[in-house]
mmCIF file with all atom_site columns, C-alpha atoms and ligand atoms in Angstrom:
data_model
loop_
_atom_site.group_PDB
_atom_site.id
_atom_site.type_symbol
_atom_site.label_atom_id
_atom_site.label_alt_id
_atom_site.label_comp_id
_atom_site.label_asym_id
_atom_site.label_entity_id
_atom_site.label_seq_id
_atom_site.pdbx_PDB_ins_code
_atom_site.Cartn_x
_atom_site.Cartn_y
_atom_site.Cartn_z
_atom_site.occupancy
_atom_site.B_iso_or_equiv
_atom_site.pdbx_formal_charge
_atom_site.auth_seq_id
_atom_site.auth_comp_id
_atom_site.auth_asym_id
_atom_site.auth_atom_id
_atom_site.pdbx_PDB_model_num
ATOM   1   C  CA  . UNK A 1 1   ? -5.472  -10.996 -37.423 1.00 61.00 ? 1   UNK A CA  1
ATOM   2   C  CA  . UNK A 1 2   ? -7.199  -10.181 -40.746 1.00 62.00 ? 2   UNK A CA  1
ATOM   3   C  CA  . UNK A 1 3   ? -9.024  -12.573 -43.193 1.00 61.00 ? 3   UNK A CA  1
ATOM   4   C  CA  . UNK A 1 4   ? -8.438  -12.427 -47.043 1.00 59.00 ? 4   UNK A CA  1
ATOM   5   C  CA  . UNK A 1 5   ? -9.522  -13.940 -49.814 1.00 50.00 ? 5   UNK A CA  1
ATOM   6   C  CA  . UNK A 1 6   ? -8.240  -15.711 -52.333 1.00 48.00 ? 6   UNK A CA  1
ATOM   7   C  CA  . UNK A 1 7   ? -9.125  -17.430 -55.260 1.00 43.00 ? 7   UNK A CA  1
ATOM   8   C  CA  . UNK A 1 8   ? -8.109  -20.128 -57.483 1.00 42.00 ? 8   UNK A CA  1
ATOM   9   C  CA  . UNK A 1 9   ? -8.664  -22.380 -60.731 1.00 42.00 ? 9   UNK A CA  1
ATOM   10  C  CA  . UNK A 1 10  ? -6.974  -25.173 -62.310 1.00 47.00 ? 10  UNK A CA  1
ATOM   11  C  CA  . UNK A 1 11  ? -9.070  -23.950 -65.174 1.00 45.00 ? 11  UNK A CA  1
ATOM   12  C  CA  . UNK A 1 12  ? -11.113 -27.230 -64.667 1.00 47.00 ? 12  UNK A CA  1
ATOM   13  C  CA  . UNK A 1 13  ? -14.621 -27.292 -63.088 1.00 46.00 ? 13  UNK A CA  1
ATOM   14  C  CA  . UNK A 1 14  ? -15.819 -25.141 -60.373 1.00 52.00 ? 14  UNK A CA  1
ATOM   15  C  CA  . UNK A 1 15  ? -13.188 -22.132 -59.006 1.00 51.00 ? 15  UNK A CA  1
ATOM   16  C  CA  . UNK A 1 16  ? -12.182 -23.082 -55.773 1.00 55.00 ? 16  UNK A CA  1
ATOM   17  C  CA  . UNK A 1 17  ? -12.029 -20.226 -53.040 1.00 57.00 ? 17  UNK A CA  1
ATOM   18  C  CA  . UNK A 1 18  ? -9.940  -20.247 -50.318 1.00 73.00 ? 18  UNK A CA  1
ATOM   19  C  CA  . UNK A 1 19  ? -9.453  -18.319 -47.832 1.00 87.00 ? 19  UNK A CA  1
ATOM   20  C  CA  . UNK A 1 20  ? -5.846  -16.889 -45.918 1.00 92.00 ? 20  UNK A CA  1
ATOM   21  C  CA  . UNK A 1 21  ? -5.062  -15.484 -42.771 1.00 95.00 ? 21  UNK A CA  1
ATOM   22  C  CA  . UNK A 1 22  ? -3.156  -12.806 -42.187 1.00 96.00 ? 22  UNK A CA  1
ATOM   23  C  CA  . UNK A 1 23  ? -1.341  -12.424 -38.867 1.00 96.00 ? 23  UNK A CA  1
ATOM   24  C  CA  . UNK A 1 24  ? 1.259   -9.283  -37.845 1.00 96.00 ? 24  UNK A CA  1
ATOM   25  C  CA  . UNK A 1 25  ? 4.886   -10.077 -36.715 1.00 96.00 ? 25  UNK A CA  1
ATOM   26  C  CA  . UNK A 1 26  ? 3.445   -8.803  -33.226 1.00 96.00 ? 26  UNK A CA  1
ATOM   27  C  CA  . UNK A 1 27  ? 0.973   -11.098 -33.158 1.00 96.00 ? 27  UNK A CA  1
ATOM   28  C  CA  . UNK A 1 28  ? 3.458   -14.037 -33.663 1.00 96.00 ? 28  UNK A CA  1
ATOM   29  C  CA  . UNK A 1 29  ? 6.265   -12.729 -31.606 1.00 96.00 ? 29  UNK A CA  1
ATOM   30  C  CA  . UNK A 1 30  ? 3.638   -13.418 -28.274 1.00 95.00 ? 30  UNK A CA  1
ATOM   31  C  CA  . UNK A 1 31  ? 3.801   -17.117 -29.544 1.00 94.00 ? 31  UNK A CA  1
ATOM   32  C  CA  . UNK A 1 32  ? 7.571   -17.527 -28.302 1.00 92.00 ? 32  UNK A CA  1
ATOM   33  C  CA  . UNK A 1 33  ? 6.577   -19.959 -25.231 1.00 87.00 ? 33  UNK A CA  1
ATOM   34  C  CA  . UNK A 1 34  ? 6.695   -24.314 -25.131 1.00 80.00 ? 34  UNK A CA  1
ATOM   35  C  CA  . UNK A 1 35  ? 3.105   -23.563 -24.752 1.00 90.00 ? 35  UNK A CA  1
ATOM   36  C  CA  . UNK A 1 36  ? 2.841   -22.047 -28.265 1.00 94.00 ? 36  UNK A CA  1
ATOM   37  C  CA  . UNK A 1 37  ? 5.374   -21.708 -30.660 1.00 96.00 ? 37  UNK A CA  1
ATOM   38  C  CA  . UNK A 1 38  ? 4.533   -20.083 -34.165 1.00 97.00 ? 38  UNK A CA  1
ATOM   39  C  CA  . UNK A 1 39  ? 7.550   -18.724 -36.125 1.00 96.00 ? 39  UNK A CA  1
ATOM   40  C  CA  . UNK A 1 40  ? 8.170   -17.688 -40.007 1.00 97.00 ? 40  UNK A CA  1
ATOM   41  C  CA  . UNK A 1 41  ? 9.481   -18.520 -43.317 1.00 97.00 ? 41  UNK A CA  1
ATOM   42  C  CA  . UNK A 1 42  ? 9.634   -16.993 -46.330 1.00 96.00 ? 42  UNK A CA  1
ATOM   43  C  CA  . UNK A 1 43  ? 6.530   -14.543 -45.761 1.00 96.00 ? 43  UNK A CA  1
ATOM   44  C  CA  . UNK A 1 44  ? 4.691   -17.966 -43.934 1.00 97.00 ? 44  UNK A CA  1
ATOM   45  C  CA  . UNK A 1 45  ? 3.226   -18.517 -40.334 1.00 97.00 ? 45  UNK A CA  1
ATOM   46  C  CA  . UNK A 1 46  ? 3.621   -21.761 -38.667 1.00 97.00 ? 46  UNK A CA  1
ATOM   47  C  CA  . UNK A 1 47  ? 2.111   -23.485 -35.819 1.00 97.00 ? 47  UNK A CA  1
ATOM   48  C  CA  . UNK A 1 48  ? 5.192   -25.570 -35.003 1.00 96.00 ? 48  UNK A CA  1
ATOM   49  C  CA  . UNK A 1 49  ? 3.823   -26.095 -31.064 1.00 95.00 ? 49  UNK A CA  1
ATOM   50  C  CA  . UNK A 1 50  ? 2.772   -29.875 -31.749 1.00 95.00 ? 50  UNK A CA  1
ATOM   51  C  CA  . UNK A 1 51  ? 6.204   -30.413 -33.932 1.00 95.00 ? 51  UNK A CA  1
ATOM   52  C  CA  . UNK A 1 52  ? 8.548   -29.374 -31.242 1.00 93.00 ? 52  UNK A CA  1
ATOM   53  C  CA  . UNK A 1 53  ? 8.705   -32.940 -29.707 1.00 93.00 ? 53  UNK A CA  1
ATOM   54  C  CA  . UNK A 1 54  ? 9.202   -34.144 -33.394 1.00 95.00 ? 54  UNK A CA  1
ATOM   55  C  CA  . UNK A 1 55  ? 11.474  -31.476 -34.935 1.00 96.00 ? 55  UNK A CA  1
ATOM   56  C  CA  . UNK A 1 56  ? 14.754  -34.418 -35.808 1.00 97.00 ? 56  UNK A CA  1
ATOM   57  C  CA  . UNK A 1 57  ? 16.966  -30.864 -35.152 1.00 95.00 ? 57  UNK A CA  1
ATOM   58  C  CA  . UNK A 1 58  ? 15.536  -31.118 -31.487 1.00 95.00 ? 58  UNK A CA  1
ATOM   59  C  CA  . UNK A 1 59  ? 13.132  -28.578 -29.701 1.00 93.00 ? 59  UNK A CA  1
ATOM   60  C  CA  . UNK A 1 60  ? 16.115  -26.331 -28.881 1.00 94.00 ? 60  UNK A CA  1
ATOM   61  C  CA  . UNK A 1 61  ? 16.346  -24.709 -32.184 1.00 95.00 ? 61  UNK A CA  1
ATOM   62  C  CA  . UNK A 1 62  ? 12.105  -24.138 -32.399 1.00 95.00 ? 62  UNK A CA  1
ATOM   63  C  CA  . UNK A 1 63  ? 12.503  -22.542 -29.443 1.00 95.00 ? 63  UNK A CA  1
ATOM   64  C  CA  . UNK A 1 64  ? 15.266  -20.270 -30.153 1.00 95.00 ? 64  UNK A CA  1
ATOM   65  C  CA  . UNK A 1 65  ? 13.279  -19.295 -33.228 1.00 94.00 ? 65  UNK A CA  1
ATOM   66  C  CA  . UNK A 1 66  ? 10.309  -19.078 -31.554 1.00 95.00 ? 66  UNK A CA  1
ATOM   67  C  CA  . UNK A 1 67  ? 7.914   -15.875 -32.327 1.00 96.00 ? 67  UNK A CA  1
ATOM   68  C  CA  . UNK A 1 68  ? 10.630  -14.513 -35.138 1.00 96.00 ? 68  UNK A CA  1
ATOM   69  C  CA  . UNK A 1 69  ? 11.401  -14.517 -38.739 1.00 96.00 ? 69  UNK A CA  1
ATOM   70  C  CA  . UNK A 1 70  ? 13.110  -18.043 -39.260 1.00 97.00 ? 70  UNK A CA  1
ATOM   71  C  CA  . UNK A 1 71  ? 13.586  -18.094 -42.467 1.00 96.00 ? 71  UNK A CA  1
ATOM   72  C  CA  . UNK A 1 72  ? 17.486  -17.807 -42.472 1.00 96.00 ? 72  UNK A CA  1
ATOM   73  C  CA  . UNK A 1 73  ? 17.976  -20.372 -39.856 1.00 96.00 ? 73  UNK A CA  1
ATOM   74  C  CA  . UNK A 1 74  ? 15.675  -22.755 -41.848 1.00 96.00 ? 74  UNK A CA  1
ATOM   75  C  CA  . UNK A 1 75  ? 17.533  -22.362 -45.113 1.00 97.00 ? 75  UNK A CA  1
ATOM   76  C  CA  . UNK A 1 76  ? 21.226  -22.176 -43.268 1.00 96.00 ? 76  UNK A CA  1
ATOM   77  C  CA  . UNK A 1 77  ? 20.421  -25.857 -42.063 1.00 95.00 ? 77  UNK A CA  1
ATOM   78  C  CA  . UNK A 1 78  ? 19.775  -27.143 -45.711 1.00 95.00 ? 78  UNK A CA  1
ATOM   79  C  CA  . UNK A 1 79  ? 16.195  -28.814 -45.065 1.00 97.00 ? 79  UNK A CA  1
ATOM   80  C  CA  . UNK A 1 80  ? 15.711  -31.939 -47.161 1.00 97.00 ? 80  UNK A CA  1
ATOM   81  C  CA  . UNK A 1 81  ? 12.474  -31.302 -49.390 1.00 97.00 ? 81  UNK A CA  1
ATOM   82  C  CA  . UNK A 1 82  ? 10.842  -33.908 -46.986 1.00 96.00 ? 82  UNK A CA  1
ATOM   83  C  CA  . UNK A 1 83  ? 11.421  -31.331 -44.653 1.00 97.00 ? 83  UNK A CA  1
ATOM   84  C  CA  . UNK A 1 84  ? 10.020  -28.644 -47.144 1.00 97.00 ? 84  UNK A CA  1
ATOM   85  C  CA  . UNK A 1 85  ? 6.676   -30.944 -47.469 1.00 97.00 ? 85  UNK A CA  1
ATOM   86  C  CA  . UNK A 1 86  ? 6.097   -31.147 -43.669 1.00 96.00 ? 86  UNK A CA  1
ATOM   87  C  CA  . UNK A 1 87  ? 5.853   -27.136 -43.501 1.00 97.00 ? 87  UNK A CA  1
ATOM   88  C  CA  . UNK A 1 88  ? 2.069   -27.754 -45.079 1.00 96.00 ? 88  UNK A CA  1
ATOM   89  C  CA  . UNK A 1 89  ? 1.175   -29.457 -41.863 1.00 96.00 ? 89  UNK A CA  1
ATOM   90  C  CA  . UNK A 1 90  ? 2.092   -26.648 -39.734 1.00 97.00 ? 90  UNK A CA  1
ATOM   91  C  CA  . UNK A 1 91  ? 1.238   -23.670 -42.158 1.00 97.00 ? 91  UNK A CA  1
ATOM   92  C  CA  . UNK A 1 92  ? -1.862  -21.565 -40.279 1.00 97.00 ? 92  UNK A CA  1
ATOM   93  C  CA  . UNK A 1 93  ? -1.425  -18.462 -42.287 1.00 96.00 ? 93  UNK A CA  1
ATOM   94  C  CA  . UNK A 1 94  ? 0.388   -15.546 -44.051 1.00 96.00 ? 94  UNK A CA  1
ATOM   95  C  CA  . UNK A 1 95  ? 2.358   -12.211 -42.698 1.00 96.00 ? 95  UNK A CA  1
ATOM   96  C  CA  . UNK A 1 96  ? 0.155   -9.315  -43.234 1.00 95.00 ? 96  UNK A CA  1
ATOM   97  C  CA  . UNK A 1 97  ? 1.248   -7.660  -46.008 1.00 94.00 ? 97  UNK A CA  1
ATOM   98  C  CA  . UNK A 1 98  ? 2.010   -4.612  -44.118 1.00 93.00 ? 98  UNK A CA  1
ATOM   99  C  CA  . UNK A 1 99  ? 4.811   -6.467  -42.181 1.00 92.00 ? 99  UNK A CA  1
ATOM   100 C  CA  . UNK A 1 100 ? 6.388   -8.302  -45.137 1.00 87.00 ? 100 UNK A CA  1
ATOM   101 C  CA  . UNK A 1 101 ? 10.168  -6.751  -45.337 1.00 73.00 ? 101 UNK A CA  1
ATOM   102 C  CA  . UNK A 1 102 ? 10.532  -4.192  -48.077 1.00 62.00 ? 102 UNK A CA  1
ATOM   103 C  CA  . UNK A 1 103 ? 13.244  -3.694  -50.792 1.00 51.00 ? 103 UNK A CA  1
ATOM   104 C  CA  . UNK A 1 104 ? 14.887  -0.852  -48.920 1.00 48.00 ? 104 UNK A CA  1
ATOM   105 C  CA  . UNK A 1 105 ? 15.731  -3.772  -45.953 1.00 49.00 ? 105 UNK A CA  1
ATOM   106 C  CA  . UNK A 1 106 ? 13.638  -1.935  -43.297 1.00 50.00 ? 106 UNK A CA  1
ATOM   107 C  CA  . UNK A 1 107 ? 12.648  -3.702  -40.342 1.00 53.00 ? 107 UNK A CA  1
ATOM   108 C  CA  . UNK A 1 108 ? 9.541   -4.081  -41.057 1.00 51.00 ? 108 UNK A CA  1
ATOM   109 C  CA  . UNK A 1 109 ? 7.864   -3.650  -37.714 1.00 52.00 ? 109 UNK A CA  1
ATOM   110 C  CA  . UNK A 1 110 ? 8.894   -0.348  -38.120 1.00 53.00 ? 110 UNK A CA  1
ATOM   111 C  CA  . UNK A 1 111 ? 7.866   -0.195  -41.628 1.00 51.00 ? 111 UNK A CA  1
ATOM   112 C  CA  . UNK A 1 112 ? 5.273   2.851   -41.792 1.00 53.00 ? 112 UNK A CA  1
ATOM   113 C  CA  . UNK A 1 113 ? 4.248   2.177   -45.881 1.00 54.00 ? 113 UNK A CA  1
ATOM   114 C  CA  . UNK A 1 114 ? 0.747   1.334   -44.472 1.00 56.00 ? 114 UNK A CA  1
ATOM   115 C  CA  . UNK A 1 115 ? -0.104  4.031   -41.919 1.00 55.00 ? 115 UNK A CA  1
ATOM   116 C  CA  . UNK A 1 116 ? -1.857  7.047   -43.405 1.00 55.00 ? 116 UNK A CA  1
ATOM   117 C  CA  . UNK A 1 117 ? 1.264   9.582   -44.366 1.00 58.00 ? 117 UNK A CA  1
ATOM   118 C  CA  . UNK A 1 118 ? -0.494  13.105  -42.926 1.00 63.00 ? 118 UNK A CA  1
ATOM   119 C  CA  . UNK A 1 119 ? 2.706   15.275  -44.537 1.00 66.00 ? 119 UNK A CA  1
ATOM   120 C  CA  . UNK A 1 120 ? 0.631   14.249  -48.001 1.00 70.00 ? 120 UNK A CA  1
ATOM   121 C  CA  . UNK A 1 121 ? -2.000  16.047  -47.329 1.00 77.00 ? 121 UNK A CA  1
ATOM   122 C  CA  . UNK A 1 122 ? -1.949  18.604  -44.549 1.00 83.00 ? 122 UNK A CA  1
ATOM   123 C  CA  . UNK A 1 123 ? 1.487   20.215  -46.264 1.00 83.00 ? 123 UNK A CA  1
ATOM   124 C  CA  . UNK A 1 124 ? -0.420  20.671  -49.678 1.00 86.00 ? 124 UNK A CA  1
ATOM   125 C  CA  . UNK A 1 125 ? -3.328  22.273  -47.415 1.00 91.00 ? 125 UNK A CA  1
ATOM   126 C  CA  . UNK A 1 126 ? -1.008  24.665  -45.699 1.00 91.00 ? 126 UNK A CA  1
ATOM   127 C  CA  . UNK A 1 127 ? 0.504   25.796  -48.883 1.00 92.00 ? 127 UNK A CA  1
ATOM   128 C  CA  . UNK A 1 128 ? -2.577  26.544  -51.206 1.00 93.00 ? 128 UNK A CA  1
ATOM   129 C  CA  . UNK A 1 129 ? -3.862  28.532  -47.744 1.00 94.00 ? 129 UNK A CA  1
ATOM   130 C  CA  . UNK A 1 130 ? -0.093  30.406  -47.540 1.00 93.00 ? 130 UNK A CA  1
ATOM   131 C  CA  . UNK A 1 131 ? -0.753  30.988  -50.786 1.00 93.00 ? 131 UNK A CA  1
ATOM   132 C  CA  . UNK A 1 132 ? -4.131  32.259  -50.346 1.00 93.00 ? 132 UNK A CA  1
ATOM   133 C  CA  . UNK A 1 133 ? -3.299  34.679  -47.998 1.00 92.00 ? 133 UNK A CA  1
ATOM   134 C  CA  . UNK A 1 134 ? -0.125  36.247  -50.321 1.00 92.00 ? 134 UNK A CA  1
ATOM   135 C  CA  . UNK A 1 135 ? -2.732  36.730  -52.742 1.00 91.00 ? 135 UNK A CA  1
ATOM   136 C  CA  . UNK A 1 136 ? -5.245  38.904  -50.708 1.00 90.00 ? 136 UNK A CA  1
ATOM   137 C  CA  . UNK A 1 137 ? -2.286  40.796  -49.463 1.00 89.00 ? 137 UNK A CA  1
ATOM   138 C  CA  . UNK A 1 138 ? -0.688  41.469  -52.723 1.00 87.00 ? 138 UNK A CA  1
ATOM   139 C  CA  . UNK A 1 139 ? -3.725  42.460  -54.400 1.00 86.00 ? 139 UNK A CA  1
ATOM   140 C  CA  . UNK A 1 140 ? -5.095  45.013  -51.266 1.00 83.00 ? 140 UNK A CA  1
ATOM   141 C  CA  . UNK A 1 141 ? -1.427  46.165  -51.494 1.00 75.00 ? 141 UNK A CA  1
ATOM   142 C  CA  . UNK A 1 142 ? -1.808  46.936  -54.790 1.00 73.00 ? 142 UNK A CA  1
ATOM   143 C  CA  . UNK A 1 143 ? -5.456  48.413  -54.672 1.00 67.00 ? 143 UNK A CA  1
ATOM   144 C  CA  . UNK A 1 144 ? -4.514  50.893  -51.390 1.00 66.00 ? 144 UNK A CA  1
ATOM   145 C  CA  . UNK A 1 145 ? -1.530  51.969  -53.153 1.00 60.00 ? 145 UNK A CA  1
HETATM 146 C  C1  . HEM E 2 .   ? 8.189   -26.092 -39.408 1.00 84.43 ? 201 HEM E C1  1
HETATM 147 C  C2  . HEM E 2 .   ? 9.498   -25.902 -39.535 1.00 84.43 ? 201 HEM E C2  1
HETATM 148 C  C3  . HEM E 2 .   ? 10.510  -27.020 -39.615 1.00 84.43 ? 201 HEM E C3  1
HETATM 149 C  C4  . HEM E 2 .   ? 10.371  -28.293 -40.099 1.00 84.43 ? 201 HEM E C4  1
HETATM 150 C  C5  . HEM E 2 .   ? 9.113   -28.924 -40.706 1.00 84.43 ? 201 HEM E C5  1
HETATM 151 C  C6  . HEM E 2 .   ? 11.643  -28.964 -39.934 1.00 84.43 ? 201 HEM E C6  1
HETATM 152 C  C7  . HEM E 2 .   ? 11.891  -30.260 -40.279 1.00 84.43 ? 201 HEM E C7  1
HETATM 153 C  C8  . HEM E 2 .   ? 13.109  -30.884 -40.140 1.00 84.43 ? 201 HEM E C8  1
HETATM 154 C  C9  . HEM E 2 .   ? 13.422  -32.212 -40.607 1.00 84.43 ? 201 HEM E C9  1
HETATM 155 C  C10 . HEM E 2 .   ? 12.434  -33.136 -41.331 1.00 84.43 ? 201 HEM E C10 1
HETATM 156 C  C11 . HEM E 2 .   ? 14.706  -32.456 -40.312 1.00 84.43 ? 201 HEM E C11 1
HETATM 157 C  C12 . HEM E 2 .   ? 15.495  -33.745 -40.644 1.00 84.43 ? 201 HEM E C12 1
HETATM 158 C  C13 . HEM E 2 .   ? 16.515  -33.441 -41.747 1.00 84.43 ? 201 HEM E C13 1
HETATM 159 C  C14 . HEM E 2 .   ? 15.846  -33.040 -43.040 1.00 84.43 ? 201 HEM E C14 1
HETATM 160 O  O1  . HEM E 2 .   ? 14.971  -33.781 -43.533 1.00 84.43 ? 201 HEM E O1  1
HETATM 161 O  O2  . HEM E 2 .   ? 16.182  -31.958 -43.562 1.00 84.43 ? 201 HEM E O2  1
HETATM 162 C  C15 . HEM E 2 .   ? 15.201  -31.307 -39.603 1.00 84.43 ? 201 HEM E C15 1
HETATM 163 C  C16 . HEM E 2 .   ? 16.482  -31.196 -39.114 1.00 84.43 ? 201 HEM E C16 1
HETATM 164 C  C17 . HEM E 2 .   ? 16.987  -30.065 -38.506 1.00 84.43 ? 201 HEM E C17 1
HETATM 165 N  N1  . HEM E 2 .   ? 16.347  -28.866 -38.376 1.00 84.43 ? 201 HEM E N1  1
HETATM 166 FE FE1 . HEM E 2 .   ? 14.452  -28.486 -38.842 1.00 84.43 ? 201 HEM E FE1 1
HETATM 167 N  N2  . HEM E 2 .   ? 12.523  -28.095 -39.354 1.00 84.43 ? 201 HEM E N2  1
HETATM 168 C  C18 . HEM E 2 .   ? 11.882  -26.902 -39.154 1.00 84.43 ? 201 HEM E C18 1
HETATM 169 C  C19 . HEM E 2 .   ? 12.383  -25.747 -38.646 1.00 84.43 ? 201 HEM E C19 1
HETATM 170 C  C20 . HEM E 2 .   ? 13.679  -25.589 -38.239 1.00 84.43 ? 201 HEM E C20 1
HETATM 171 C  C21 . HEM E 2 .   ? 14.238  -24.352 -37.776 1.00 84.43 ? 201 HEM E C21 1
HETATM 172 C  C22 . HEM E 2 .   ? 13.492  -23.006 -37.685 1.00 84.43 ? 201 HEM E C22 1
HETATM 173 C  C23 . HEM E 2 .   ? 15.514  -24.591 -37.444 1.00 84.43 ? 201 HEM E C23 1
HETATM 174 C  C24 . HEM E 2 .   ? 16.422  -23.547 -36.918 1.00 84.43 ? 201 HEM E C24 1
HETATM 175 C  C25 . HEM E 2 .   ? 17.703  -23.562 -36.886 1.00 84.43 ? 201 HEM E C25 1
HETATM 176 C  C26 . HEM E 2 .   ? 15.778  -26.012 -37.698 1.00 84.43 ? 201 HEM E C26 1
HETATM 177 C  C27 . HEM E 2 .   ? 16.955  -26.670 -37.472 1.00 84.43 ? 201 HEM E C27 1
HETATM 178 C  C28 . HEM E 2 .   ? 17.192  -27.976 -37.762 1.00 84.43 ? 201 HEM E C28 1
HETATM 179 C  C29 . HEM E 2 .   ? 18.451  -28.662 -37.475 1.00 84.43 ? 201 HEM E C29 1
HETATM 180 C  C30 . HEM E 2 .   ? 19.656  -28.054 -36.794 1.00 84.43 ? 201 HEM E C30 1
HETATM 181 C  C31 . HEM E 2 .   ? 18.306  -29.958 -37.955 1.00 84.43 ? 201 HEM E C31 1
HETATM 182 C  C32 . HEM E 2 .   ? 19.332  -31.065 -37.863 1.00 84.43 ? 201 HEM E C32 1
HETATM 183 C  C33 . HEM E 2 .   ? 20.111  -31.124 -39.142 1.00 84.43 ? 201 HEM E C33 1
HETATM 184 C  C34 . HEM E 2 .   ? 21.068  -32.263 -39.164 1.00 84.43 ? 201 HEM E C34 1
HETATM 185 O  O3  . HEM E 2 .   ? 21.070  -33.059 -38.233 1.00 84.43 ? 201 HEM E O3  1
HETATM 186 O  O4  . HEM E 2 .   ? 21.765  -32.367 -40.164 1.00 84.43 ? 201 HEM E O4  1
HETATM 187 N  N3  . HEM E 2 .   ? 14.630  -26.578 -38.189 1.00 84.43 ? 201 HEM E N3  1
HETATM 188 N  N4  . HEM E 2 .   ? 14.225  -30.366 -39.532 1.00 84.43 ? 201 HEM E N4  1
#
């Protein structure tokens, strides 16, 4: 879980700050049981544990959903924007950036764009040193010679 912040003003009065979580798609996927249920849509977390009782679509379909990326399912069942307004209740946070799907449709928990890429810097390292080395050979080649 990581903590960000974010700000915002209506351009009236005082800014208002608040603050958003950040959760990974691992860290939701271990909320799949009746216990706890947390799912996504569109780049959102939800808490939907207390809902499941409510859900008018039945507990079934939560549960089925549970822990993954529901967005699909959510928009294939063409929620009424009551149902839209009720997401608020059961919003607890964002998917880290990190895990948010990229253009070229990787999965994204196997999307690497935030781990440190070593190939960017050890292969420059290891050619200015090959290069190094031609260097001092050339020019004692060309000073014995
Ligand atoms: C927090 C998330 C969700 C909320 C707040 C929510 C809310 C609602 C509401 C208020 C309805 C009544 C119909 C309407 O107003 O559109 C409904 C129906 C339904 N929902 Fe959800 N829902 C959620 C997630 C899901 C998900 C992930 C699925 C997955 C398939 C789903 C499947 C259904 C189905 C099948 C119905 C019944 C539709 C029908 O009878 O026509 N819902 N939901």
């Amino acid at each position: 879980m990581a903590t960000g912040k974010a700000s915002s003003s209506d351009g009236e009065g005082p800014e208002v700050e608040t603050s958003v979580t950040y959760y990974r798609l691992e860290e939701v996927a271990k909320r799949n049981s009746s216990k706890e249920i947390w799912l996504v849509i569109h780049g959102r977390v939800y808490d939907v544990t207390r809902f499941l009782e409510e859900h008018p679509g039945g507990e079934e379909v939560l549960l089925e959903q549970a822990g993954i990326d529901a967005s699909e399912s959510f928009e294939d069942v063409g929620h009424s924007s009551d149902a839209r307004e009720m997401l608020k209740q059961y919003y607890i946070g964002d998917v880290h950036p990190c895990d948010l799907k990229t253009d070229s449709g990787k999965d994204p928990l196997k999307n690497n764009s935030c781990k440190s890429c070593w190939s960017l810097w050890v292969l420059p390292i290891l050619g200015a040193v090959l290069l190094g080395f031609l260097y001092r050979y050339y020019t004692s080649e060309s000073r014995s010679s």
